[in-house]
Coordinates of C-alpha atoms in Angstrom, one line a residue:
X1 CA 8.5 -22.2 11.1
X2 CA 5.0 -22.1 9.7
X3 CA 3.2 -19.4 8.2
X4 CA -0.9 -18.5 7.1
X5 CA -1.0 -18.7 3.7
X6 CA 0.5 -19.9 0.4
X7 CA 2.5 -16.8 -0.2
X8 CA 3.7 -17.0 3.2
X9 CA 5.2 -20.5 2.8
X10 CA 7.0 -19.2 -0.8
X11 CA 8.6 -16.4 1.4
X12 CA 9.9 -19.4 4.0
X13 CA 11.5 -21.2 1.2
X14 CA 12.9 -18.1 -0.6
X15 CA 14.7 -17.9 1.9
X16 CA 16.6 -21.3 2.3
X17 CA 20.3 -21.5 0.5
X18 CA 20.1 -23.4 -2.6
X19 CA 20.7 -26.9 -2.3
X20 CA 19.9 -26.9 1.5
X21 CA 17.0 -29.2 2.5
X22 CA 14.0 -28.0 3.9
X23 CA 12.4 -30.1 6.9
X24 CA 8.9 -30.8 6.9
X25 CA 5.9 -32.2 8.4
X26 CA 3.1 -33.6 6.2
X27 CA -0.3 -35.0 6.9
X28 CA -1.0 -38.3 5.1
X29 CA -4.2 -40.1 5.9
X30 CA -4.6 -38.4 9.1
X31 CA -0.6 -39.2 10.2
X32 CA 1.9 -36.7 10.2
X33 CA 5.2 -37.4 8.8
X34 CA 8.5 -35.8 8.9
X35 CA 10.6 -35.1 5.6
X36 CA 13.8 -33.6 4.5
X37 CA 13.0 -31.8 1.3
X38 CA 15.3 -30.6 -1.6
X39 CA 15.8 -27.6 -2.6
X40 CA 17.1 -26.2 -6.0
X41 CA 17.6 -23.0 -7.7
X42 CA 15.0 -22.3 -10.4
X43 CA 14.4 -18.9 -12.0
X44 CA 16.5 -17.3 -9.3
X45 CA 14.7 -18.3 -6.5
X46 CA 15.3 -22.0 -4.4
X47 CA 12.5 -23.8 -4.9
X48 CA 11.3 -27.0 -3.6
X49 CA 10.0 -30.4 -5.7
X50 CA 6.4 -29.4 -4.3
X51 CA 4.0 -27.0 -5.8
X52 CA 2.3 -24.6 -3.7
X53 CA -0.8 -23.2 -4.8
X54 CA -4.2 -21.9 -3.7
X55 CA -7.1 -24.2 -5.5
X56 CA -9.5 -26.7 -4.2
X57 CA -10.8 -30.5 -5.9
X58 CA -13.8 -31.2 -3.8
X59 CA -14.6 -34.9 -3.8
X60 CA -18.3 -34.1 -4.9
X61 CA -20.6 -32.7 -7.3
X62 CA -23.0 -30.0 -5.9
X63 CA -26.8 -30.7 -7.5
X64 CA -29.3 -27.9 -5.9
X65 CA -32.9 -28.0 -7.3
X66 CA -35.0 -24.8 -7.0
X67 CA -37.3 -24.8 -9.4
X68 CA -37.7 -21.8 -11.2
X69 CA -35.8 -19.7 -9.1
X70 CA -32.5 -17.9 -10.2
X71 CA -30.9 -14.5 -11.3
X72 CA -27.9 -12.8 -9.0
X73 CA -30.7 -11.6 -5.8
X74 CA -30.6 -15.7 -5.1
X75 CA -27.0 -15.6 -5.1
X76 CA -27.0 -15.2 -1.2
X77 CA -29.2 -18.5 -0.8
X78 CA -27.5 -20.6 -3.0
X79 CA -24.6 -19.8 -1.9
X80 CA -25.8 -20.7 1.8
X81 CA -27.0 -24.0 0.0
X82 CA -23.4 -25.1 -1.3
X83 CA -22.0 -24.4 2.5
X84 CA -25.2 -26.5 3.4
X85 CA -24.1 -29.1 1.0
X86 CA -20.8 -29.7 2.0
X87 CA -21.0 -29.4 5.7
X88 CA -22.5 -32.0 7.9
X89 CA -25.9 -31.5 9.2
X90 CA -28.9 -29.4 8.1
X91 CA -27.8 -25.8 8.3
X92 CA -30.8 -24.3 8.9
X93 CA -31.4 -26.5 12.2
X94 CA -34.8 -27.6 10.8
X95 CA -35.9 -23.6 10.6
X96 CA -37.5 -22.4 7.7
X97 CA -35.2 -19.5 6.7
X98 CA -35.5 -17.1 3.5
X99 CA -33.4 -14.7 2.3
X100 CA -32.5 -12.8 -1.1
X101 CA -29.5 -11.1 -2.1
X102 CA -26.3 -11.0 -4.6
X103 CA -22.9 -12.4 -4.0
X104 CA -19.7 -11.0 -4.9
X105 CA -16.7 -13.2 -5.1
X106 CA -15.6 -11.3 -1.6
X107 CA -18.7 -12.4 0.2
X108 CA -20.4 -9.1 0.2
X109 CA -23.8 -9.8 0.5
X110 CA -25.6 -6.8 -2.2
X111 CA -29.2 -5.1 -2.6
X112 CA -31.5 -6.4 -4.6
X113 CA -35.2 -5.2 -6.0
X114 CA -38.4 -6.2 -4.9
X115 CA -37.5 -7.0 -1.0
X116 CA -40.8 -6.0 0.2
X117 CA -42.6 -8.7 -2.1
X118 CA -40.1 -11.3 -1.6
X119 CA -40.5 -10.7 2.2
X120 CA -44.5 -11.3 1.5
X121 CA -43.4 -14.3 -0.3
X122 CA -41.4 -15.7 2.3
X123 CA -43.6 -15.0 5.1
X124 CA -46.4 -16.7 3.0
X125 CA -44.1 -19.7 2.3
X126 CA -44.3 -20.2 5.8
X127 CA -40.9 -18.9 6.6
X128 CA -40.0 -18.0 10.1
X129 CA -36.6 -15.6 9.6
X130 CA -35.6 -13.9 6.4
X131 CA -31.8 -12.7 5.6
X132 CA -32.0 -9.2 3.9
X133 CA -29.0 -7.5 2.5
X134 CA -28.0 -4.5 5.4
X135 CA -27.6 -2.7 1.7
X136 CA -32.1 -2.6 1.5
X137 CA -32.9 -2.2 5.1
X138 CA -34.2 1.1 4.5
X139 CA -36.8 -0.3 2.6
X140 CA -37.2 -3.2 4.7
X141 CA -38.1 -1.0 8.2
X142 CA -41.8 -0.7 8.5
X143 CA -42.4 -3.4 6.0
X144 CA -42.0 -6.4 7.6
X145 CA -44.9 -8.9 7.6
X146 CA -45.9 -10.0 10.9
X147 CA -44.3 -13.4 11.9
X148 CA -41.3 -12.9 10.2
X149 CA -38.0 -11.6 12.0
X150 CA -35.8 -10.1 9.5
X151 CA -32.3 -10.0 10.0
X152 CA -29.6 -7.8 8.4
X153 CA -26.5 -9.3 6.3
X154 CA -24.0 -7.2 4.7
X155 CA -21.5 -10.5 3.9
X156 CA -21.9 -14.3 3.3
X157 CA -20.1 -14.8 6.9
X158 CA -23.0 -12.6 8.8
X159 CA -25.3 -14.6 6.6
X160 CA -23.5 -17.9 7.9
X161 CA -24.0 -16.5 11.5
X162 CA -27.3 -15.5 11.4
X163 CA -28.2 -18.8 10.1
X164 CA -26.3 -21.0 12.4
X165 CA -27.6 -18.7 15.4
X166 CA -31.1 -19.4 14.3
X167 CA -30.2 -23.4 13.6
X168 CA -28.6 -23.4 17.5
X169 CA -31.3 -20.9 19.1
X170 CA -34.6 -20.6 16.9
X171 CA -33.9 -17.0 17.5
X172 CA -32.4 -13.9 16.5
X173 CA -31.2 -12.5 19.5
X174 CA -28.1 -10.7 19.2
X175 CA -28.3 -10.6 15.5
X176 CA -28.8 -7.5 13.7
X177 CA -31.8 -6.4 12.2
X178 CA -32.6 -3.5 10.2
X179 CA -33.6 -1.1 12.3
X180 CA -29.7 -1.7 14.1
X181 CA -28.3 -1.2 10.8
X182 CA -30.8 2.2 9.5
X183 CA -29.6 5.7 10.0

C-alpha cells in the first residue's frame, strides 16, 4: 500500500498488529531496496523504528542580493528567487520580469500599495512582463505603461506559471491579466 502524505503513512501503520513487520521499499542513492520492518507498540499505537515527519534539510544556503529592496510587497519576488535558486536553469528564461506582492505561508499572493509607481519602475527598469497581485488589478486597469504586459497572480503557483510560460514563450498568452480578473 502507499499513501500521499505523512499522516497517511501513520494511518497505514496504525493499522498493522503489534509485533507484525511492515514490508518496505526504500530509496538509497537512487536504488530501491526492500525491507521487513518492526513494529512495536508505543503509546497505544504500533509504531515502527522510523520517524515520519514533514521537514526539509536542503543541502544549500540561499544568498539573494537586492540591494535596498525589502518589506512584505517583495515577498512575491523573493520568493520566486529561492524557487529560482534551487531549481536548475534561469527561471525567467532570460526575460526581464517584475512583479510585487506579499506572501502568505499558503502561497496567496496579497495587495500591496503603490502598484501604479512600481509598474513605472519596472517598465523604466527595462522590464518586459510584471506579476501583479489579482488582489490590485482594479488599480492596475488603465494604468499600465506601454511595453509592459501585466499579468494577474493571486498565488505563488500562478506566479510560478506565469513565469515559466513567459521563460518557455516570451509571452503571455493564455495567462490572465487584469482586465480577465476585474469585475
Amino acid at each position: 500500500q502507499t499513501a500521499g502524505d505523512v499522516q497517511g503513512y501513520r494511518d497505514l501503520i496504525a493499522a498493522v498488529p503489534e509485533g507484525e513487520d511492515v514490508e518496505m521499499t526504500v530509496r538509497r542513492d537512487g536504488e530501491e531496496k526492500d525491507l521487513q520492518v518492526p513494529t512495536e507498540l508505543v503509546d497505544g499505537s504500533p509504531r515502527m523504528g522510523v520517524i515520519l515527519a514533514e521537514g526539509h534539510e536542503f543541502p544549500l544556503d540561499i544568498d539573494i542580493a537586492v540591494g535596498d529592496v525589502g518589506g512584505p510587497s517583495a515577498g512575491l519576488i523573493f520568493s520566486l528567487s529561492v524557487y529560482d535558486e534551487l531549481t536548475e536553469g534561469a527561471l525567467t528564461g532570460g526575460h526581464a520580469i517584475a512583479g510585487t506582492g506579499t506572501i502568505a505561508e499558503d502561497g496567496t499572493v496579497g495587495s500591496i500599495g503603490g502598484i501604479r509607481q512600481k509598474m513605472v519602475g519596472a517598465e523604466e527598469s527595462d522590464a518586459e512582463f510584471f506579476l501583479a497581485p489579482s488582489a490590485n488589478c482594479e488599480e492596475v486597469v488603465g494604468y499600465e505603461p506601454d511595453g509592459l504586459e501585466v499579468v494577474a497572480v493571486g498565488t505563488f503557483e500562478e506566479a510560478l506559471e506565469a513565469t515559466t510560460t513567459i521563460a518557455e514563450t516570451g509571452t503571455v498568452e493564455g495567462l490572465p491579466t487584469c482586465e480577465d480578473v476585474t469585475p
